[in-house]
mmCIF file of C-alpha atoms and ligand atoms in Angstrom:
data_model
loop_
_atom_site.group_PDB
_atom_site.id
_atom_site.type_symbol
_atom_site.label_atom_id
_atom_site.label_comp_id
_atom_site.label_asym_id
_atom_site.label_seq_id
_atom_site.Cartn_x
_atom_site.Cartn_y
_atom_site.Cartn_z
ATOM 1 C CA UNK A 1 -2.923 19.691 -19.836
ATOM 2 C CA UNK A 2 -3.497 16.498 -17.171
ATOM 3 C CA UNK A 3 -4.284 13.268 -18.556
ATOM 4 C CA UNK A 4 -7.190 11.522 -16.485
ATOM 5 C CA UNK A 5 -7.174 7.507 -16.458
ATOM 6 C CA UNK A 6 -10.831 7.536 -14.758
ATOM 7 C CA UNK A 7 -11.433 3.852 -13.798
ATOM 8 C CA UNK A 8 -15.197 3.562 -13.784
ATOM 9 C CA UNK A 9 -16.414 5.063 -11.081
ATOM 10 C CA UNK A 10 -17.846 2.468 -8.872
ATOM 11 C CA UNK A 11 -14.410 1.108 -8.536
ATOM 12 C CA UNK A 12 -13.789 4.399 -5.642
ATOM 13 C CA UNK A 13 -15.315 3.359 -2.310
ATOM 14 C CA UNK A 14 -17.937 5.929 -1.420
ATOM 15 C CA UNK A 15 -17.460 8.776 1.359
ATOM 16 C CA UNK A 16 -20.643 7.333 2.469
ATOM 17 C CA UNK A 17 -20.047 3.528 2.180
ATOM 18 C CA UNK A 18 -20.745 1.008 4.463
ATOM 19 C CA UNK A 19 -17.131 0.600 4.960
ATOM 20 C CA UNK A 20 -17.275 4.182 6.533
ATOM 21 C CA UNK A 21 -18.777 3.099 9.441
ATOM 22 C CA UNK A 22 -17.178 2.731 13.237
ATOM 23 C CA UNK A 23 -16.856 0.507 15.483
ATOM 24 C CA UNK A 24 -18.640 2.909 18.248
ATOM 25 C CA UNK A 25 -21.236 5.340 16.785
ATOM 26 C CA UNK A 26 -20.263 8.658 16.349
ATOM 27 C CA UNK A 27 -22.686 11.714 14.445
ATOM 28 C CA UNK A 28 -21.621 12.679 11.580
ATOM 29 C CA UNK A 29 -19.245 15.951 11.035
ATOM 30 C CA UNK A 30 -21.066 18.741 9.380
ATOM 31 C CA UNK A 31 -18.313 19.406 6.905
ATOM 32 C CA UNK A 32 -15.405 16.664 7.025
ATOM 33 C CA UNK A 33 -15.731 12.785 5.572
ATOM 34 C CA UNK A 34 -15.232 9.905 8.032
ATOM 35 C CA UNK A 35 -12.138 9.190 5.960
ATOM 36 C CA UNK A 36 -10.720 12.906 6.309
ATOM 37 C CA UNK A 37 -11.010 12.193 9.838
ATOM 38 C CA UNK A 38 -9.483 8.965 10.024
ATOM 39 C CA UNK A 39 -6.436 10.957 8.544
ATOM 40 C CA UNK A 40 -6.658 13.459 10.641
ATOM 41 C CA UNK A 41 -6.944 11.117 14.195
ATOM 42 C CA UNK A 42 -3.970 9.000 12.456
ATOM 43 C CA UNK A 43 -1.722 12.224 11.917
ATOM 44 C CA UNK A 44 -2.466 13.609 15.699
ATOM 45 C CA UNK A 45 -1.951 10.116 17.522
ATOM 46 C CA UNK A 46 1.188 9.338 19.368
ATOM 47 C CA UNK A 47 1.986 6.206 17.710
ATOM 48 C CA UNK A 48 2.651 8.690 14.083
ATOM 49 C CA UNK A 49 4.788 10.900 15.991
ATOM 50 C CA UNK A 50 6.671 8.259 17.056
ATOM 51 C CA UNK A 51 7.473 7.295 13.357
ATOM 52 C CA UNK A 52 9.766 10.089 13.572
ATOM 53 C CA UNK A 53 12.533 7.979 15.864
ATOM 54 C CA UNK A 54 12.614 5.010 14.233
ATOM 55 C CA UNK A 55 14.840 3.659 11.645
ATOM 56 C CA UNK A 56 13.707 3.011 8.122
ATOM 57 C CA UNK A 57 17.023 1.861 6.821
ATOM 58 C CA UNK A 58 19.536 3.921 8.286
ATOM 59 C CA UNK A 59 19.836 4.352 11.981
ATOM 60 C CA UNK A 60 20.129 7.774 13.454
ATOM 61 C CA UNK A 61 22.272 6.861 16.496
ATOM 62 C CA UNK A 62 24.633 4.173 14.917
ATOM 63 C CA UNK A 63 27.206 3.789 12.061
ATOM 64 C CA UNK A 64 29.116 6.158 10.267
ATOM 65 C CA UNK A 65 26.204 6.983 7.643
ATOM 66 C CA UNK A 66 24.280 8.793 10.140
ATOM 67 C CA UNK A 67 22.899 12.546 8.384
ATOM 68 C CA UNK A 68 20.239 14.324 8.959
ATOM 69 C CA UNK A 69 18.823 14.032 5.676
ATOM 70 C CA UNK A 70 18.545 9.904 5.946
ATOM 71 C CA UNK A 71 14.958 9.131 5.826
ATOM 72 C CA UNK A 72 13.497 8.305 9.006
ATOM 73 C CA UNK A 73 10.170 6.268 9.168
ATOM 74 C CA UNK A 74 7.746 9.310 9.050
ATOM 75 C CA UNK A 75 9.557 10.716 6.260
ATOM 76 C CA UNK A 76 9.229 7.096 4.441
ATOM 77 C CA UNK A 77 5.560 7.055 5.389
ATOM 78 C CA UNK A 78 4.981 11.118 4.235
ATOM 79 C CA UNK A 79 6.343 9.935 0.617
ATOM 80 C CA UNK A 80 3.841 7.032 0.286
ATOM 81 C CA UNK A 81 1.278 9.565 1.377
ATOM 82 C CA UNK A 82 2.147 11.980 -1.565
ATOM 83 C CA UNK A 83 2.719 9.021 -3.924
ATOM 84 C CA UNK A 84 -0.439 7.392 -3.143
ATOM 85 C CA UNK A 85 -2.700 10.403 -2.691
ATOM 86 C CA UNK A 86 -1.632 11.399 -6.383
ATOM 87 C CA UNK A 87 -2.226 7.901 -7.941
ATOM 88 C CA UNK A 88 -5.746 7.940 -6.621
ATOM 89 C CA UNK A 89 -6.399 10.955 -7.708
ATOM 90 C CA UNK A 90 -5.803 10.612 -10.809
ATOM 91 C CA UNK A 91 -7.809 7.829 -11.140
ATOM 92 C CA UNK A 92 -10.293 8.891 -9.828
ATOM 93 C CA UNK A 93 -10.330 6.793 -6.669
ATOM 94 C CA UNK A 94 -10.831 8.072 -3.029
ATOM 95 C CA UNK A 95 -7.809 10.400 -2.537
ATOM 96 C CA UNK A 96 -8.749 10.537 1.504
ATOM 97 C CA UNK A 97 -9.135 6.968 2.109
ATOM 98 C CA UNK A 98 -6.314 6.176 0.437
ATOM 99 C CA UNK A 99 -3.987 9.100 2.327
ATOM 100 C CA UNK A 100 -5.449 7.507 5.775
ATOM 101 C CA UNK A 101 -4.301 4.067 4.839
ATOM 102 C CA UNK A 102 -0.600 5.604 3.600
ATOM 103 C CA UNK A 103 0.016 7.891 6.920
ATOM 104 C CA UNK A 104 -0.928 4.524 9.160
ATOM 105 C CA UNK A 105 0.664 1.763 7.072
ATOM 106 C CA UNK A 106 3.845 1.419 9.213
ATOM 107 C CA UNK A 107 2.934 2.590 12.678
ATOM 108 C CA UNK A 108 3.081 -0.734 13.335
ATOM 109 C CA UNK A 109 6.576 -1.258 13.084
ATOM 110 C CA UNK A 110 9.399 -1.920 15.929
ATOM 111 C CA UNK A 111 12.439 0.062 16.588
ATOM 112 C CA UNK A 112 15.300 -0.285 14.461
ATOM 113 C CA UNK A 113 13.703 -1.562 11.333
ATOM 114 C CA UNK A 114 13.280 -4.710 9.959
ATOM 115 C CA UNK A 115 16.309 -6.099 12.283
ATOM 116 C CA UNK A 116 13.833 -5.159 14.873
ATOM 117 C CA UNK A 117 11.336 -6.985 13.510
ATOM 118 C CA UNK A 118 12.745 -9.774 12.900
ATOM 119 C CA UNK A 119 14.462 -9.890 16.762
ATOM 120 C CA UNK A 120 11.321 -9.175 17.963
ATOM 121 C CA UNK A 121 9.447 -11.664 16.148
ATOM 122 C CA UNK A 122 12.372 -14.914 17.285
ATOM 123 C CA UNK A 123 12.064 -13.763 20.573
ATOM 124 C CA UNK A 124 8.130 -14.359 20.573
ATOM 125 C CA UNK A 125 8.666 -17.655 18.515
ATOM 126 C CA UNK A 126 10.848 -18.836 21.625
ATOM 127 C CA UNK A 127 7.041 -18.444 23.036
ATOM 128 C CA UNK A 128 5.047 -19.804 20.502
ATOM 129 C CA UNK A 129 3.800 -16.568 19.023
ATOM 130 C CA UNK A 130 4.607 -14.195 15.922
ATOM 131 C CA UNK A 131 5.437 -10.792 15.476
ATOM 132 C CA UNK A 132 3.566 -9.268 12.822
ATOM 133 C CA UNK A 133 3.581 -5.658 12.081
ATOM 134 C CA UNK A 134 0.058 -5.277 10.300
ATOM 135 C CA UNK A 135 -1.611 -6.528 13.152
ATOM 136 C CA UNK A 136 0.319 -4.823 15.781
ATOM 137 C CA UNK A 137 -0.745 -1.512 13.808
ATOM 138 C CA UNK A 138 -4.098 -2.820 13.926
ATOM 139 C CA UNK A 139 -3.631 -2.908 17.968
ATOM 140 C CA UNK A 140 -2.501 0.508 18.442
ATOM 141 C CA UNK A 141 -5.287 1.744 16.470
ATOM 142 C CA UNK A 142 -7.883 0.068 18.144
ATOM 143 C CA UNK A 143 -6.737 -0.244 21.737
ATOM 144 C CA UNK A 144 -3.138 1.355 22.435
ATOM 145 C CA UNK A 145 -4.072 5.120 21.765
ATOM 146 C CA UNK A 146 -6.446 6.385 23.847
ATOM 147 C CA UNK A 147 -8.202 10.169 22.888
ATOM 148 C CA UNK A 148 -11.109 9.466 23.566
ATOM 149 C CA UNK A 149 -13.295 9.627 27.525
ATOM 150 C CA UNK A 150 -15.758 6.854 26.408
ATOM 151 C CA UNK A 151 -13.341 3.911 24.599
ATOM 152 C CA UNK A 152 -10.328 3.067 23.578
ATOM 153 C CA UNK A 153 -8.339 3.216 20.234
ATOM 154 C CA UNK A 154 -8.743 5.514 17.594
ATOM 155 C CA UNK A 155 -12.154 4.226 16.264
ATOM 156 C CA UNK A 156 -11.472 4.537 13.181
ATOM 157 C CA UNK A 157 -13.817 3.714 9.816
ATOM 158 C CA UNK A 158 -13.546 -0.190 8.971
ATOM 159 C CA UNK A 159 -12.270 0.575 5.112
ATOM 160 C CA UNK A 160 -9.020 1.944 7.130
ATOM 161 C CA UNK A 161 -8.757 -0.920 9.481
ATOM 162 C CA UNK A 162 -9.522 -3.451 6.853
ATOM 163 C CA UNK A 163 -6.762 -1.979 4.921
ATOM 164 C CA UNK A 164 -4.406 -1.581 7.928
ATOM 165 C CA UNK A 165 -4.589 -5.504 7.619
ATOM 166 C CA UNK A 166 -4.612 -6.668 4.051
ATOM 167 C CA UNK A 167 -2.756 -3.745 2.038
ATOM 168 C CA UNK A 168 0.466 -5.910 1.636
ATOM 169 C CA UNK A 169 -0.407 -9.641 2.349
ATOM 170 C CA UNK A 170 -3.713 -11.622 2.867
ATOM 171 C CA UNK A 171 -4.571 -14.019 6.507
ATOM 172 C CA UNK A 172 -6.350 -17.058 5.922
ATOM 173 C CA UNK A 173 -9.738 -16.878 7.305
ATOM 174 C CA UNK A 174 -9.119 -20.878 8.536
ATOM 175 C CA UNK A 175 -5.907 -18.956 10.448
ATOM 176 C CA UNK A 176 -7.431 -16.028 11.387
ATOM 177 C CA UNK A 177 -11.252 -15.721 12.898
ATOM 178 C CA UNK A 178 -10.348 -13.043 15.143
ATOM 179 C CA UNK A 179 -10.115 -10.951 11.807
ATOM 180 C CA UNK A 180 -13.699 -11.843 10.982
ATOM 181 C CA UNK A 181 -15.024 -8.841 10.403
ATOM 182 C CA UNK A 182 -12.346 -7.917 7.685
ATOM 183 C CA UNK A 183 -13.521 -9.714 4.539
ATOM 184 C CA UNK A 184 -10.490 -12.075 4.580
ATOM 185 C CA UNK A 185 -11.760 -14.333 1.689
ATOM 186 C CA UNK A 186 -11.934 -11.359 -0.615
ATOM 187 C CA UNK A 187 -9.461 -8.598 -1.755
ATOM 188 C CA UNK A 188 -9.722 -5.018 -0.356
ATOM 189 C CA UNK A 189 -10.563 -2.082 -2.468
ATOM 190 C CA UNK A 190 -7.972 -0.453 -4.721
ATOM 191 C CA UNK A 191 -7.402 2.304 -2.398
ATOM 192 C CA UNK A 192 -5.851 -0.522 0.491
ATOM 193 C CA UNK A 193 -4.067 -2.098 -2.747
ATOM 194 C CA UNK A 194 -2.504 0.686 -4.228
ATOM 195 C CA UNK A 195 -0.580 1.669 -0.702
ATOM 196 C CA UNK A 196 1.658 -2.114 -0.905
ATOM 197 C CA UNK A 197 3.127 -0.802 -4.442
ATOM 198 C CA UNK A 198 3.230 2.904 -3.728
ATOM 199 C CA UNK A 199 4.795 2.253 -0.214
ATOM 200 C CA UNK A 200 7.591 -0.218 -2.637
ATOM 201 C CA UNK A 201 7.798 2.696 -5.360
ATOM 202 C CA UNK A 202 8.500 4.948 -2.807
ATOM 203 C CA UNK A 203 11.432 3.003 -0.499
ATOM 204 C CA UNK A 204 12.988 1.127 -3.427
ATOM 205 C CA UNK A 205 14.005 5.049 -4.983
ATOM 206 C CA UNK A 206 13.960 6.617 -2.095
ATOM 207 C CA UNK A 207 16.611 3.915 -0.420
ATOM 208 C CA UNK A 208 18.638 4.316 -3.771
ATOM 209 C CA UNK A 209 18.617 7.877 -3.087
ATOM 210 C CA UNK A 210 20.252 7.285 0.702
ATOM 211 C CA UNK A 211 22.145 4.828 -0.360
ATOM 212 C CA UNK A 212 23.803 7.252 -2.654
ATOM 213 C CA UNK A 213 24.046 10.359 0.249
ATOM 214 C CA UNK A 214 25.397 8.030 2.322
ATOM 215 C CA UNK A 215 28.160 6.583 0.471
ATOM 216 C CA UNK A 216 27.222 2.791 0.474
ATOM 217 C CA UNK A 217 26.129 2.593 -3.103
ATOM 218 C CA UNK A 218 28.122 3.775 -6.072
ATOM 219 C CA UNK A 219 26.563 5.208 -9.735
ATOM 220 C CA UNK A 220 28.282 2.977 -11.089
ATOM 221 C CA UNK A 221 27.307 -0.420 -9.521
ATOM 222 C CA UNK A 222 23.279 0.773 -9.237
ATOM 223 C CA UNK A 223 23.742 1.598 -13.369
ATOM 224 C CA UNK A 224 25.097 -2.230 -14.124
ATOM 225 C CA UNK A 225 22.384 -3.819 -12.013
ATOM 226 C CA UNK A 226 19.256 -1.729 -12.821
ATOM 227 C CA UNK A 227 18.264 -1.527 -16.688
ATOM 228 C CA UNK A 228 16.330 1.097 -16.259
ATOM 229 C CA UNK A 229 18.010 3.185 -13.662
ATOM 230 C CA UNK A 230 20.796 2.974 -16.500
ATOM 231 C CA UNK A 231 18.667 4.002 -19.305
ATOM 232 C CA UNK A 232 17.259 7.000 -17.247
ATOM 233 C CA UNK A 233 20.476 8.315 -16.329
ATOM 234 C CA UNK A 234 21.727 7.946 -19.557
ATOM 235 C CA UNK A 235 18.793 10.561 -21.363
ATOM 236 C CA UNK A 236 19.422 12.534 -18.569
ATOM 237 C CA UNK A 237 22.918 12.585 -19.155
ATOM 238 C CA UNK A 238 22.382 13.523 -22.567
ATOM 239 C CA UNK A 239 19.825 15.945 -22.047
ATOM 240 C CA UNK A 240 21.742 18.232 -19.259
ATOM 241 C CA UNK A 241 26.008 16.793 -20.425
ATOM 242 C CA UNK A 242 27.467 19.576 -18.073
ATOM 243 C CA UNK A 243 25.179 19.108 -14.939
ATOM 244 C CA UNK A 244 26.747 17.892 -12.014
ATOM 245 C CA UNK A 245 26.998 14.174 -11.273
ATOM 246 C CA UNK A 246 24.156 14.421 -8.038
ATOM 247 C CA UNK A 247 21.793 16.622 -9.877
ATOM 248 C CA UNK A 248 21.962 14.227 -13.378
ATOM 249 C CA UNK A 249 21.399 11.042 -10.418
ATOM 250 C CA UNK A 250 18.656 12.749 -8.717
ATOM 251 C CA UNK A 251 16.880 13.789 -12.060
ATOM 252 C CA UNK A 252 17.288 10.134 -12.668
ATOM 253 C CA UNK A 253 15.757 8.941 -9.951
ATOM 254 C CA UNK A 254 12.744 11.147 -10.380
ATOM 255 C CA UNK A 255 12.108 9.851 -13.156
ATOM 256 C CA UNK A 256 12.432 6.188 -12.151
ATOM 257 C CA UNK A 257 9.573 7.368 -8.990
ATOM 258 C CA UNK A 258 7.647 8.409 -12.077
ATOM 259 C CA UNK A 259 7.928 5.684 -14.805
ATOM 260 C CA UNK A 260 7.107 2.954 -11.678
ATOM 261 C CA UNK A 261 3.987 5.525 -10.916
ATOM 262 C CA UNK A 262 2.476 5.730 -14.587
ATOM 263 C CA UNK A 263 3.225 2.098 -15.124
ATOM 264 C CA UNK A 264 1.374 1.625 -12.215
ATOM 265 C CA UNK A 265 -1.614 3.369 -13.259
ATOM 266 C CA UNK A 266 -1.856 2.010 -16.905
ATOM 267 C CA UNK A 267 -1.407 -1.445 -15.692
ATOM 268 C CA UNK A 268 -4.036 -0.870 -13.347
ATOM 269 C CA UNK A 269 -6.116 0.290 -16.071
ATOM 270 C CA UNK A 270 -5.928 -2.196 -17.981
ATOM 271 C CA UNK A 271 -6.517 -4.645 -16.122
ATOM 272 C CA UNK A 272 -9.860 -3.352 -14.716
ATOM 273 C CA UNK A 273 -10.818 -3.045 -18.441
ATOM 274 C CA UNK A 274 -9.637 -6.859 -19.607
ATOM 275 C CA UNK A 275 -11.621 -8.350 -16.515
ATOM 276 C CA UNK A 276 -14.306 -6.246 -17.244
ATOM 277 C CA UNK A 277 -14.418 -5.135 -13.078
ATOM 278 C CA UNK A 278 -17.227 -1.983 -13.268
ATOM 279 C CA UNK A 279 -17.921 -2.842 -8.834
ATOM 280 C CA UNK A 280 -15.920 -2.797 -5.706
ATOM 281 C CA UNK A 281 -17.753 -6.451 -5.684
ATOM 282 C CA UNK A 282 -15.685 -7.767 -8.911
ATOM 283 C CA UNK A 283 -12.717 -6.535 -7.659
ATOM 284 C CA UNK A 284 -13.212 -7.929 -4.424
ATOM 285 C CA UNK A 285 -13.477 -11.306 -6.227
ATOM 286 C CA UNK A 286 -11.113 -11.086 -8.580
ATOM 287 C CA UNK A 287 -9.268 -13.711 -9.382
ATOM 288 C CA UNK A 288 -5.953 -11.773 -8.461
ATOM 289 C CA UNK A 289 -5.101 -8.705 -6.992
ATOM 290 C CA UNK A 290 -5.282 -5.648 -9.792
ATOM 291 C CA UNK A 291 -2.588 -3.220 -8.608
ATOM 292 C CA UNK A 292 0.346 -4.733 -10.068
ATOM 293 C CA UNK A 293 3.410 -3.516 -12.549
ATOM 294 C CA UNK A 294 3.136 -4.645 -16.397
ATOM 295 C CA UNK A 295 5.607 -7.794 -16.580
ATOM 296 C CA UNK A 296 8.706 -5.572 -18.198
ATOM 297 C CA UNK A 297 8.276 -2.711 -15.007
ATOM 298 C CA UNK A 298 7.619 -5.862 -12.574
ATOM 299 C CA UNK A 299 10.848 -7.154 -13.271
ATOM 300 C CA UNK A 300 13.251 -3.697 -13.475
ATOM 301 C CA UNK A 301 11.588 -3.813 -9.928
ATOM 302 C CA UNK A 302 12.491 -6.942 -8.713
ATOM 303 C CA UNK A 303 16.339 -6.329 -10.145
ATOM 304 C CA UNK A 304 16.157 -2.809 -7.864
ATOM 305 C CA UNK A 305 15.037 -4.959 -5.052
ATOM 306 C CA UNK A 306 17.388 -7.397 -5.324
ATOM 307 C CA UNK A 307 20.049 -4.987 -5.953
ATOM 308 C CA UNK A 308 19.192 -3.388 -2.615
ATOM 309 C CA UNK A 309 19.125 -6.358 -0.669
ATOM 310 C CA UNK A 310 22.286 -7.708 -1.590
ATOM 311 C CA UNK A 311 24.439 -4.058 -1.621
ATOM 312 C CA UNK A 312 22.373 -2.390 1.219
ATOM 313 C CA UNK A 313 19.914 -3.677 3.535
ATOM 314 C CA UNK A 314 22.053 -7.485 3.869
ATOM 315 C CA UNK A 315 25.352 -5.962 2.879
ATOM 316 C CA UNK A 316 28.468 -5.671 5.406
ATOM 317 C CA UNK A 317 28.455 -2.381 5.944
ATOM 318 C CA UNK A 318 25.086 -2.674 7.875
ATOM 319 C CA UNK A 319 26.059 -5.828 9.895
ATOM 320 C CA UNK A 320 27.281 -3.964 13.100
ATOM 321 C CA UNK A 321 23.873 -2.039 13.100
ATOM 322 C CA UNK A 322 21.797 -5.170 12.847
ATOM 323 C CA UNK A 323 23.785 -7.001 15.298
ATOM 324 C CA UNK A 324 23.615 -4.436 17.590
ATOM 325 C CA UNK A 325 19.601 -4.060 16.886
ATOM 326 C CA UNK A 326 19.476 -7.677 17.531
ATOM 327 C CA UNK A 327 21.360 -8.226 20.721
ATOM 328 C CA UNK A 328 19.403 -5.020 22.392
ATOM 329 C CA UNK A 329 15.825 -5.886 21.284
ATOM 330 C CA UNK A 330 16.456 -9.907 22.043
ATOM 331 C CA UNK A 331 17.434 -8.911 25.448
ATOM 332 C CA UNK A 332 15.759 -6.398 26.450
ATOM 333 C CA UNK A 333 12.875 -8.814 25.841
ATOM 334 C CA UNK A 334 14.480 -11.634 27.883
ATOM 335 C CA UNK A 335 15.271 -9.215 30.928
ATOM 336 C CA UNK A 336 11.561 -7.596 30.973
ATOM 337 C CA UNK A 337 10.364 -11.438 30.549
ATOM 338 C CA UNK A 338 12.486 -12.079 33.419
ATOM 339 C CA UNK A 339 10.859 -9.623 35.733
ATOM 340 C CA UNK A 340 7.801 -8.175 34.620
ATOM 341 C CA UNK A 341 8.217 -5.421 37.562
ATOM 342 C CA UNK A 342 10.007 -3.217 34.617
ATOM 343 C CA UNK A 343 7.272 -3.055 32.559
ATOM 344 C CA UNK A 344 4.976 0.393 33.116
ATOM 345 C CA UNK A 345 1.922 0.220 35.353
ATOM 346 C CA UNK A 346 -0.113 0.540 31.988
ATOM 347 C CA UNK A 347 1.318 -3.098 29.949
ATOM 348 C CA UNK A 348 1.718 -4.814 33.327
ATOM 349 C CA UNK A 349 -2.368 -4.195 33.404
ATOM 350 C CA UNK A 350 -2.290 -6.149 29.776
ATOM 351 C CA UNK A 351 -0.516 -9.432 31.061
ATOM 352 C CA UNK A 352 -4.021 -11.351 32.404
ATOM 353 C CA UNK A 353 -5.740 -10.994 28.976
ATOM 354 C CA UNK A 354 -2.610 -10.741 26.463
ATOM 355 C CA UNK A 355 -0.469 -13.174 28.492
ATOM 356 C CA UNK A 356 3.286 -11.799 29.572
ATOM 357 C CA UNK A 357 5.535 -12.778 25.820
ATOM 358 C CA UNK A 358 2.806 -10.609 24.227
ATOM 359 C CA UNK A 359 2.455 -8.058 26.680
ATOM 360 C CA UNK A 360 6.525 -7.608 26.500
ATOM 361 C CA UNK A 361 6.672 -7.029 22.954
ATOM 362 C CA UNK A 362 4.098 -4.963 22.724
ATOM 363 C CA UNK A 363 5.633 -2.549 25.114
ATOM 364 C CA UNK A 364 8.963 -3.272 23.321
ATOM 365 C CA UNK A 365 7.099 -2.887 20.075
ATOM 366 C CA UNK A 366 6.155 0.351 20.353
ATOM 367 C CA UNK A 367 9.922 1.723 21.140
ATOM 368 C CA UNK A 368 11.571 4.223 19.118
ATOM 369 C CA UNK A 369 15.075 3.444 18.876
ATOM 370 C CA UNK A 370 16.078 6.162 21.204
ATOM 371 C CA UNK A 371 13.929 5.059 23.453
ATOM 372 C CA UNK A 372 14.852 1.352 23.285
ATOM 373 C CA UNK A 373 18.666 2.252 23.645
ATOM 374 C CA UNK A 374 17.581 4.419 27.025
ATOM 375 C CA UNK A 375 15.752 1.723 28.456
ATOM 376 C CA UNK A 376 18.146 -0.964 28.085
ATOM 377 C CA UNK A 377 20.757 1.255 29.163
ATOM 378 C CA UNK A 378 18.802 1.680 32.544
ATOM 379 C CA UNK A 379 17.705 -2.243 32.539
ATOM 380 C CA UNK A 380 21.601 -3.236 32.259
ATOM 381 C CA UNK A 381 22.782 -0.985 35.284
ATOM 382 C CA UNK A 382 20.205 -2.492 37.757
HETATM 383 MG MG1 MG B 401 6.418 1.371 4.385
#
């Protein structure tokens, strides 16, 4: 027997909302949504297959850790898919826009993680720019892929490219005016906020779960810093006392993915019903965003987080990779900077309009981390 929490229904943006329109006119499909084929167009460009090569947390190519079974970022971005798909159908939201906006929220990202990132954004602050993955994805979306004779980009619905921009953070108008189009004063629909805390849901247990495979976290130190990881494993312990240590974790950590899920859901719920929000238009202007964890789940997920940081993604044991992440993308930058001759016929083409620091990192942006480590293999022997 399934349990609906049906938000009222106006809260779901319509298959045949104004936010389903594109950019360049297209007629309609006689049996598929615009946002079935956003996913679809998403899912077939090169950008998502490139997800496959590049690092989420743990580098392929690099460190001892290095298993098959790591995720990679289109594994990551599959998970917030499932995650997000099921919390929006449940209530009663639009399950297709909101798998679009999941299977595109980090094809914006550099090689090598956020190490990459954040190389790649000092090296364009040395220029007077930023690097900022949202709006990079936004670029490859609407100018980088090209499948189409008559334009470029993916033209995809603006409810997908307004949430390719404001799922995780808002941009000032004041800041922002090329972003016009994209509502800035006012929050997106639920379907773009759900994907920030399904896409945290989904790394936070699924990097506990590496972090585990891989050796760099004990049971023990995850149980003294995580309340509720500890009180999980603990019924589980009890329930199944001659299991095998992995199989009583991983039934723990399902059931962490799930309590963050449903707490998710019911928080969601009730918020909608305390600030009485019946339109897209109230929660638009809200005043706060409505996907959010109760206060008690809020802060078991801050402790994960925090845990993580400190014994994972900052701790020694992934110094060498980041340094190494750091030195390649930081001068790989510099040498293409340098001499503009290395960069394909294609980005040299972008330098008059997007200016050469731009132009470099967009090329460099777009990397996967094999790729990256080939090119400035071939960079440093010329
Ligand atoms: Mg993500």
């Amino acid at each position: 027997m399934s349990r609906l929490l049906n938000l009222p229904p106006a809260l779901a943006v319509p298959d045949s909302s104004p936010l389903s329109a594109r950019a360049h006119q297209e007629p309609a499909h006689p049996y598929r949504t615009n946002f079935v084929r956003d996913s679809a167009r998403i899912l077939h460009s090169r950008a998502f297959r490139r997800l496959a090569g590049k690092t989420q947390v743990f580098s392929r190519n690099l460190g001892a850790e290095t298993s098959d079974h790591l995720r990679s970022r289109l594994t990551h971005t599959l998970e917030v898919a499932q995650i997000a798909r099921s919390i929006a159908a449940v209530l009663g939201l639009n399950a297709n826009l909101t798998e679009a906006l999941a299977l595109v929220h980090d094809i914006g990202h550099p090689p090598y993680g956020h190490a990459g990132e954040k190389a790649l954004d000092s090296a364009l602050r040395a220029h007077g720019l930023t690097f900022d993955h949202n709006l990079h994805a936004l670029r490859i979306v609407t100018h980088f892929e090209e499948r189409h004779p008559a334009y470029r980009g993916l033209n995809l619905t603006l409810a997908v490219r307004e949430g390719i921009i404001k799922h995780s953070r808002d941009y000032s108008p004041e800041r922002h005016p090329d972003l016009e189009e994209y509502f800035l004063s006012q929050f997106p629909p639920l379907e773009a906020q759900l994907i920030d805390l399904a896409d945290e849901i989904a790394y936070l247990t699924a990097d506990l779960d590496d972090g585990f495979d891989s050796g760099l976290l004990s049971l023990d130190s995850v149980r003294a810093s995580v309340p509720l990881f500890r009180s999980l494993h603990d019924s589980v312990l009890a329930a199944y006392p001659a299991a095998v240590p992995r199989l009583i974790r991983t039934e723990a950590l399902k059931r962490l993915l799930n309590a963050f899920v449903t707490d998710l859901m019911e928080s969601l719920a009730h918020q909608v019903r305390e600030l009485r929000i019946e339109t897209i238009d109230d929660l638009r202007h809200a005043p706060r965003r409505l996907v959010a964890f109760s206060p008690p789940i809020e802060a078991e997920r801050a402790s994960l987080k925090k845990y993580l940081y400190q014994n994972l993604y900052l701790s020694p044991d992934m110094e060498q990779v980041h340094d190494h992440a750091t030195h390649i993308v930081t001068s790989l930058f510099n040498s293409i900077f340098q001499n503009p001759a290395l960069l394909p016929a294609d980005h040299q083409a972008e330098i008059p309009s997007e200016g050469l620091a731009r132009t470099v990192a967009d090329y460099i942006a777009g990397m996967t981390d094999n790729f990256i480590e080939h090119a400035w293999r071939t960079v440093k022997k010329n």
